[in-house]
Each structure stands twice: as structure tokens, then as C-alpha cells.
GROMACS .gro file of C-alpha atoms in nm:
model
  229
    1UNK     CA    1  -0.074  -0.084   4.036
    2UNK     CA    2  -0.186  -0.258   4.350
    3UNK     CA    3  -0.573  -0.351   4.373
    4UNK     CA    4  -0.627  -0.106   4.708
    5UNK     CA    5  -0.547   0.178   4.587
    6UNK     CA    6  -0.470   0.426   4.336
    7UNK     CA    7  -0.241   0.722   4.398
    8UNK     CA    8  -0.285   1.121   4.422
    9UNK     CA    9   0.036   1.034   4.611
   10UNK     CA   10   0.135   1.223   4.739
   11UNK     CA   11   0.334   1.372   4.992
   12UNK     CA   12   0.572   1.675   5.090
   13UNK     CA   13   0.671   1.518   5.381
   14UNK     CA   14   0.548   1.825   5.568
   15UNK     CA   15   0.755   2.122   5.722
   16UNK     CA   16   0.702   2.466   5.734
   17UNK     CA   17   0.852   2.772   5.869
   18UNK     CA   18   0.554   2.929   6.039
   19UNK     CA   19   0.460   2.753   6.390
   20UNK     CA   20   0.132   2.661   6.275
   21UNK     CA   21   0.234   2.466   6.000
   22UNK     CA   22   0.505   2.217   6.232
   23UNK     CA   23   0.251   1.940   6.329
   24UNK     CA   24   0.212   1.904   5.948
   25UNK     CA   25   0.546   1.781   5.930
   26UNK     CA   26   0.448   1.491   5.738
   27UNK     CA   27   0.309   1.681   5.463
   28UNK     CA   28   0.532   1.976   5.374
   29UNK     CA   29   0.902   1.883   5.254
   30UNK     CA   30   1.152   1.598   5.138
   31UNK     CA   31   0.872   1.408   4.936
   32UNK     CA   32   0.871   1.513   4.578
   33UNK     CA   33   0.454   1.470   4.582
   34UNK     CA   34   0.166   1.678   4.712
   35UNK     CA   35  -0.011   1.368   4.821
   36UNK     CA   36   0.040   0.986   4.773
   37UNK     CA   37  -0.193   0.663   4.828
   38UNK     CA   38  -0.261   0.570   5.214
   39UNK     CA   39  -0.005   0.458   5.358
   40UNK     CA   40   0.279   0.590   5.117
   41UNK     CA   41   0.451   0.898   5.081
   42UNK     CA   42   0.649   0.763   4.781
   43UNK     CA   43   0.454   0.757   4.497
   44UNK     CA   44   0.366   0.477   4.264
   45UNK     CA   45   0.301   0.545   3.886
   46UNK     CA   46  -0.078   0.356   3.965
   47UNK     CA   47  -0.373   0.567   3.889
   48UNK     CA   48  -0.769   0.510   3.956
   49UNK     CA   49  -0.997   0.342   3.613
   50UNK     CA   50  -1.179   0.605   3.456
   51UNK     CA   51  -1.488   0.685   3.644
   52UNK     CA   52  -1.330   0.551   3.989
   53UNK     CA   53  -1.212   0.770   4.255
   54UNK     CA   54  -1.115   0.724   4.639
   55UNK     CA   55  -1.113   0.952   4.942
   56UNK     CA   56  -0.876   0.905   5.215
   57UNK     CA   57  -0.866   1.097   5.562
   58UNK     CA   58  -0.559   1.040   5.864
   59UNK     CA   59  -0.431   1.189   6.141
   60UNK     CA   60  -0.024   1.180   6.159
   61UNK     CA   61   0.224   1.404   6.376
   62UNK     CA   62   0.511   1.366   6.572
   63UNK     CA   63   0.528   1.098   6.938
   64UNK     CA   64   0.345   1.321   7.185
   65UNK     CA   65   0.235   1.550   6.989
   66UNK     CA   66  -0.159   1.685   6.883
   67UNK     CA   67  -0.036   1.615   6.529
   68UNK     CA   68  -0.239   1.721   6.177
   69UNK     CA   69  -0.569   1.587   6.040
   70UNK     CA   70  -0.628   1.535   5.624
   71UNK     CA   71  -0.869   1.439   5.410
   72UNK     CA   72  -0.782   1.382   4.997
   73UNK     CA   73  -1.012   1.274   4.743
   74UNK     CA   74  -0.905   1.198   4.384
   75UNK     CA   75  -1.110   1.118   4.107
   76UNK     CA   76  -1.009   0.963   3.743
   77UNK     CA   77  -1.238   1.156   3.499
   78UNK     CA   78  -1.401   0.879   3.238
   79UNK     CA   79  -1.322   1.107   2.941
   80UNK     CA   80  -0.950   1.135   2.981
   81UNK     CA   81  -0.808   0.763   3.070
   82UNK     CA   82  -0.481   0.824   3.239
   83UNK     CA   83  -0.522   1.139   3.437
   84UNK     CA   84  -0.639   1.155   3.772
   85UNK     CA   85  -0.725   1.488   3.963
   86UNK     CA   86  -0.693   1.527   4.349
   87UNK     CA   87  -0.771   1.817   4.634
   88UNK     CA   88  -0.602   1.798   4.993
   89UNK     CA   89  -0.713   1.969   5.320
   90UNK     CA   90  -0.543   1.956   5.660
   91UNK     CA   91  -0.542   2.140   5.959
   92UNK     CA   92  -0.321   2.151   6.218
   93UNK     CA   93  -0.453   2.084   6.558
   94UNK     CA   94  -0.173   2.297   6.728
   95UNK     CA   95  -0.159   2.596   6.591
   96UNK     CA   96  -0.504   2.641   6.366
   97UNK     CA   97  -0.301   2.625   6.036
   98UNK     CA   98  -0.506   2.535   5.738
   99UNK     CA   99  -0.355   2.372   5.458
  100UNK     CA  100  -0.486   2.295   5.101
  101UNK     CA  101  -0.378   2.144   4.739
  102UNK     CA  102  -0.474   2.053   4.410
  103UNK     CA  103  -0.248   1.769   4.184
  104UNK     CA  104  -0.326   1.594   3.863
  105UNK     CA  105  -0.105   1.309   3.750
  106UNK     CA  106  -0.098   1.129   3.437
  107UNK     CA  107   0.007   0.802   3.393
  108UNK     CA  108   0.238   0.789   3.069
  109UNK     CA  109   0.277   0.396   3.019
  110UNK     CA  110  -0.030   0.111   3.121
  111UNK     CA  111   0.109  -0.121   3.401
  112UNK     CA  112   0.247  -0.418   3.277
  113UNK     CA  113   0.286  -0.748   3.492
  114UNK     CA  114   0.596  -0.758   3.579
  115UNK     CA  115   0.719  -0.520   3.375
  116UNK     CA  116   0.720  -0.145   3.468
  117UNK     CA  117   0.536   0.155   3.406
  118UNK     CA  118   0.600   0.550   3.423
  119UNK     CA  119   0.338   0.836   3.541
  120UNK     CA  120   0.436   1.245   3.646
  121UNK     CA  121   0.264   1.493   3.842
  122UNK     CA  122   0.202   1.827   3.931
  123UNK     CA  123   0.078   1.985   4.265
  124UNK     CA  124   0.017   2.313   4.427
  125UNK     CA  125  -0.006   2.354   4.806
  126UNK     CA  126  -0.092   2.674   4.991
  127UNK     CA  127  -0.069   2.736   5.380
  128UNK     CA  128  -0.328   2.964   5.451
  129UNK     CA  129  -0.224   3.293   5.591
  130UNK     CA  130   0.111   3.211   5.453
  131UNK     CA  131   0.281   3.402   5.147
  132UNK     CA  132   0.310   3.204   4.845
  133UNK     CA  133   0.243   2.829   4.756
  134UNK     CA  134   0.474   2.525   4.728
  135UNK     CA  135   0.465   2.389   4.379
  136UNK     CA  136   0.568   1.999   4.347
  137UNK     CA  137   0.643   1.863   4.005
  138UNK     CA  138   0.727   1.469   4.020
  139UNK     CA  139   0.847   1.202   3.767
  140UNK     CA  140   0.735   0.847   3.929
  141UNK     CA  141   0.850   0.498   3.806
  142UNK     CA  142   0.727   0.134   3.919
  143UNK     CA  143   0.823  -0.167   3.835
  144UNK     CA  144   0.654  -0.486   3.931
  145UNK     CA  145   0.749  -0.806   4.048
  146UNK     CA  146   0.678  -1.163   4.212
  147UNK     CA  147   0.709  -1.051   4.537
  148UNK     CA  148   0.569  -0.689   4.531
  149UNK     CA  149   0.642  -0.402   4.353
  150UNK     CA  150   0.925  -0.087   4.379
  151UNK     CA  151   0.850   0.241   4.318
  152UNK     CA  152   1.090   0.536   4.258
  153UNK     CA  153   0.972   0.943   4.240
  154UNK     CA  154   1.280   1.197   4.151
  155UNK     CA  155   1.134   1.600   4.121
  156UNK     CA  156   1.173   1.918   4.271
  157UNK     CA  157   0.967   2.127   4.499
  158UNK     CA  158   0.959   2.525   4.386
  159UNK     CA  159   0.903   2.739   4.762
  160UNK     CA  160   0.844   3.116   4.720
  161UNK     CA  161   1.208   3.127   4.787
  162UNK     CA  162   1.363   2.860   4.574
  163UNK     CA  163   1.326   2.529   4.384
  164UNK     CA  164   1.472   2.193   4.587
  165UNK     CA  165   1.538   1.857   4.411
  166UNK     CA  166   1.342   1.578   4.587
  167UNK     CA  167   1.370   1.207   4.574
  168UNK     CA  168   1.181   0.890   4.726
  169UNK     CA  169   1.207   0.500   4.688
  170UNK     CA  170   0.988   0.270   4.849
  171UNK     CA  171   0.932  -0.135   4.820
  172UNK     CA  172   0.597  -0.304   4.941
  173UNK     CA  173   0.456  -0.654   4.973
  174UNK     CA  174   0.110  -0.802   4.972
  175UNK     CA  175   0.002  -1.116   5.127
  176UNK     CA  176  -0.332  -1.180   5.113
  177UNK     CA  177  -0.575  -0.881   5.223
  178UNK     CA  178  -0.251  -0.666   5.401
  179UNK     CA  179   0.042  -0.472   5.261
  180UNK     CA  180   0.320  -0.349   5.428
  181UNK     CA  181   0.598  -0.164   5.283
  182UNK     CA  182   0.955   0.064   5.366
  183UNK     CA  183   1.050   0.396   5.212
  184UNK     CA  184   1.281   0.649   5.252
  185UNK     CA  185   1.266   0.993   5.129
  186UNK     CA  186   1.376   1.381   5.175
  187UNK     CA  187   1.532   1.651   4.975
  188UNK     CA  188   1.866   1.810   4.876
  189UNK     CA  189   2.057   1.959   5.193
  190UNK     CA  190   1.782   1.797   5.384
  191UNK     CA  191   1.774   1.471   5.617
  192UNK     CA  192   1.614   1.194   5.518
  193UNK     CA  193   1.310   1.072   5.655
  194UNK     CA  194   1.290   0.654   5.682
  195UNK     CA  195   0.898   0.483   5.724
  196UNK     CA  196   0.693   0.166   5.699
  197UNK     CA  197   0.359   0.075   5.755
  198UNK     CA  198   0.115  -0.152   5.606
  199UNK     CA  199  -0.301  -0.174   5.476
  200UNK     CA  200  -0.521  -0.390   5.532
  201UNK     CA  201  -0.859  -0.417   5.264
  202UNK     CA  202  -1.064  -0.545   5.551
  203UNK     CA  203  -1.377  -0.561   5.328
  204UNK     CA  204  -1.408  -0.450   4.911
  205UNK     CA  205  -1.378  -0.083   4.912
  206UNK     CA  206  -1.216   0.019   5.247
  207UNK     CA  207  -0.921  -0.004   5.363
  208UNK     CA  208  -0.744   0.076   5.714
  209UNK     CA  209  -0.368   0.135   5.776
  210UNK     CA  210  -0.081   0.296   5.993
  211UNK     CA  211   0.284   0.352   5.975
  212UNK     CA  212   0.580   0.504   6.167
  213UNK     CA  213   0.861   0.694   6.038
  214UNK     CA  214   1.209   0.843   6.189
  215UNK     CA  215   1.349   1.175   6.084
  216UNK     CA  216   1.646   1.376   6.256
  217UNK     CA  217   1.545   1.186   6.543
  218UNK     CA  218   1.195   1.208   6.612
  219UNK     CA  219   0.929   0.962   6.576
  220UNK     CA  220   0.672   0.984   6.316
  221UNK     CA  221   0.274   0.795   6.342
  222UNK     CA  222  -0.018   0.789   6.098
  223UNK     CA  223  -0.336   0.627   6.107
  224UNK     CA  224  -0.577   0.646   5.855
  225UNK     CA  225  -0.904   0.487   5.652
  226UNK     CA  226  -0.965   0.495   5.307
  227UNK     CA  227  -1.279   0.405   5.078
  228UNK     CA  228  -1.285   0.336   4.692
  229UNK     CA  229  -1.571   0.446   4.523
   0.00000   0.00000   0.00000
């Protein structure tokens, strides 16, 4: 996987239902993931050395909106090399909502240069004050290459009402300390949602980055800070 960072990637790409929960559009449908690595919402089949971890907070929401706050940590636990374990909280600074989730993902095959590799995982998110949770189950490819790398998630997303195939592809590029990417994701019956954005590892450890998206018309921004620990 890429040096800056190492995925509880994860994303729903955020819609709700309840009023509360709309400035979290980002987080709660089309993306087969509960969370992915800053700035993706595709996820990559990277996950953190055993021992390593990362926490990662951003604010995204519609043009002219208040938008969402969220903070994620994930951790890679030195006894089990593979799996990594994340939490997510956001809240909605429209309507009050809370939102939290758990995900582990375990990467299947090592990364191979240029060559690819295959991980899968499982999340649970819960709206609070909301009936039921959203349950995300994801299979995530990545292949590697001179230029960059592509990575490809296919799952399904089981609402207290009914399970809904999910998809995402996304293709990045690194030069030097920055790298940007496109992706394009959603869910059966669903419109797609279109982004890109870009990192940049200012100094070892942290990392700052941004993207914008478009879906059914409206204009998406996120901007966000991560540190590697």
C-alpha cells in the first residue's frame, strides 16, 4: 500500500433518512466501506504494520452547508499481522445527529510491487436515536503499478430494511510528498457519486488533504489531517 497511510477505509458515502443524519452525506450510502484512508472513500486492500495505527479527523458536507465532523482511529494489533481494527464518530453540525462504527479488515494477500493484493472487511454503523444499524461487508482489490496504484471494492450494505450491492473504483498518483487521486462510487438503484482530491505528508507522520466530489448535482468538500503513530 502507499507509505501515508493505511486504510479502515472506509466510507458509506453518507445518507440517511432522518434530517439529522443529511449533512453526513458523505458517510452513509453508495460506498461499500464504513470508513476508508484520508482522502479516499474507495478502499485499498493496504493495512497498518502490526503495532502501528493512525487517527484521522475531517470536516466534509455539501457547498453551503454546516456539513459533518469525524474522527477514526485504527490500530493493527502486533499479535494478529493482517487485521486491523477501527472506531468512527461523527456528528452532524445541523441537526445534532451522532453517528458511530466499528470495522476490522483483514488483508488476505501481502502487497506485492507491482503485482496486486486482496483484503475484506466488515463494519457496523449506528445513527444514534435511529432504529437499527447499517452493516457493510466489502471485498477490496489493488493492484500496483509504475505510475500509482488502482483499487477496486465490490460489497453490499445490509439497512434495517434491506441489503444493497455497492461498488467503488478509484486510481491515485504520487509524486514526491503529494497524492492525488479520482474515484467514483454508489450503489444499486442509486446515483453515482464522482471525487478527487489529493495528500500531502508535509512532515513524517502527518499528513493534510482535501477533495471535492459531485453527486445528483450537488457539490461535495472535505478537509482533513491525519497522524501515524
Amino acid at each position: 500500500m502507499p507509505p501515508h497511510r493505511a486504510p479502515f477505509r472506509h466510507r458509506f458515502y453518507r445518507r440517511s433518512t432522518a434530517r439529522g443524519l443529511v449533512a453526513l452525506a458523505a458517510f452513509a450510502a453508495g460506498s461499500p466501506d464504513v470508513h476508508a484512508g484520508r482522502p479516499l472513500t474507495v478502499d485499498d486492500a493496504g493495512v497498518n504494520a502490526p503495532g502501528e495505527g493512525h487517527v484521522e479527523v475531517w470536516w466534509e458536507g455539501v457547498h453551503q452547508e454546516r456539513g459533518a465532523v469525524f474522527a477514526a482511529p485504527a490500530y493493527a494489533p502486533r499479535a494478529l499481522p493482517g487485521l486491523e481494527v477501527g472506531a468512527l464518530l461523527a456528528r452532524d453540525l445541523h441537526g445534532r445527529t451522532t453517528l458511530s462504527g466499528l470495522q476490522a479488515k483483514w488483508q488476505w494477500t501481502p502487497p506485492r510491487e507491482g503485482g496486486c493484493h486482496v483484503a475484506s472487511s466488515a463494519g457496523l454503523v449506528h445513527a444514534y436515536g435511529e432504529n437499527g444499524s447499517t452493516l457493510a461487508l466489502t471485498a477490496i482489490g489493488t493492484c500496483a503499478t509504475r505510475w500509482g496504484a488502482v483499487h477496486a471494492n465490490l460489497g453490499a450494505l445490509r439497512t434495517p430494511e434491506k441489503w444493497r450491492p455497492a461498488w467503488g473504483i478509484a486510481v491515485e498518483s504520487t509524486w514526491g510528498a503529494v497524492t492525488a487521486h479520482v474515484e467514483a462510487f454508489g450503489e444499486r438503484n442509486g446515483p453515482p457519486t464522482y471525487q478527487t482530491g489529493a495528500l500531502w505528508e508535509w512532515t513524517p507522520g502527518w499528513q493534510l488533504d482535501g477533495l471535492v466530489g459531485r453527486r445528483q448535482g450537488r457539490t461535495l468538500i472535505s478537509l482533513g489531517i491525519k497522524h501515524s503513530f
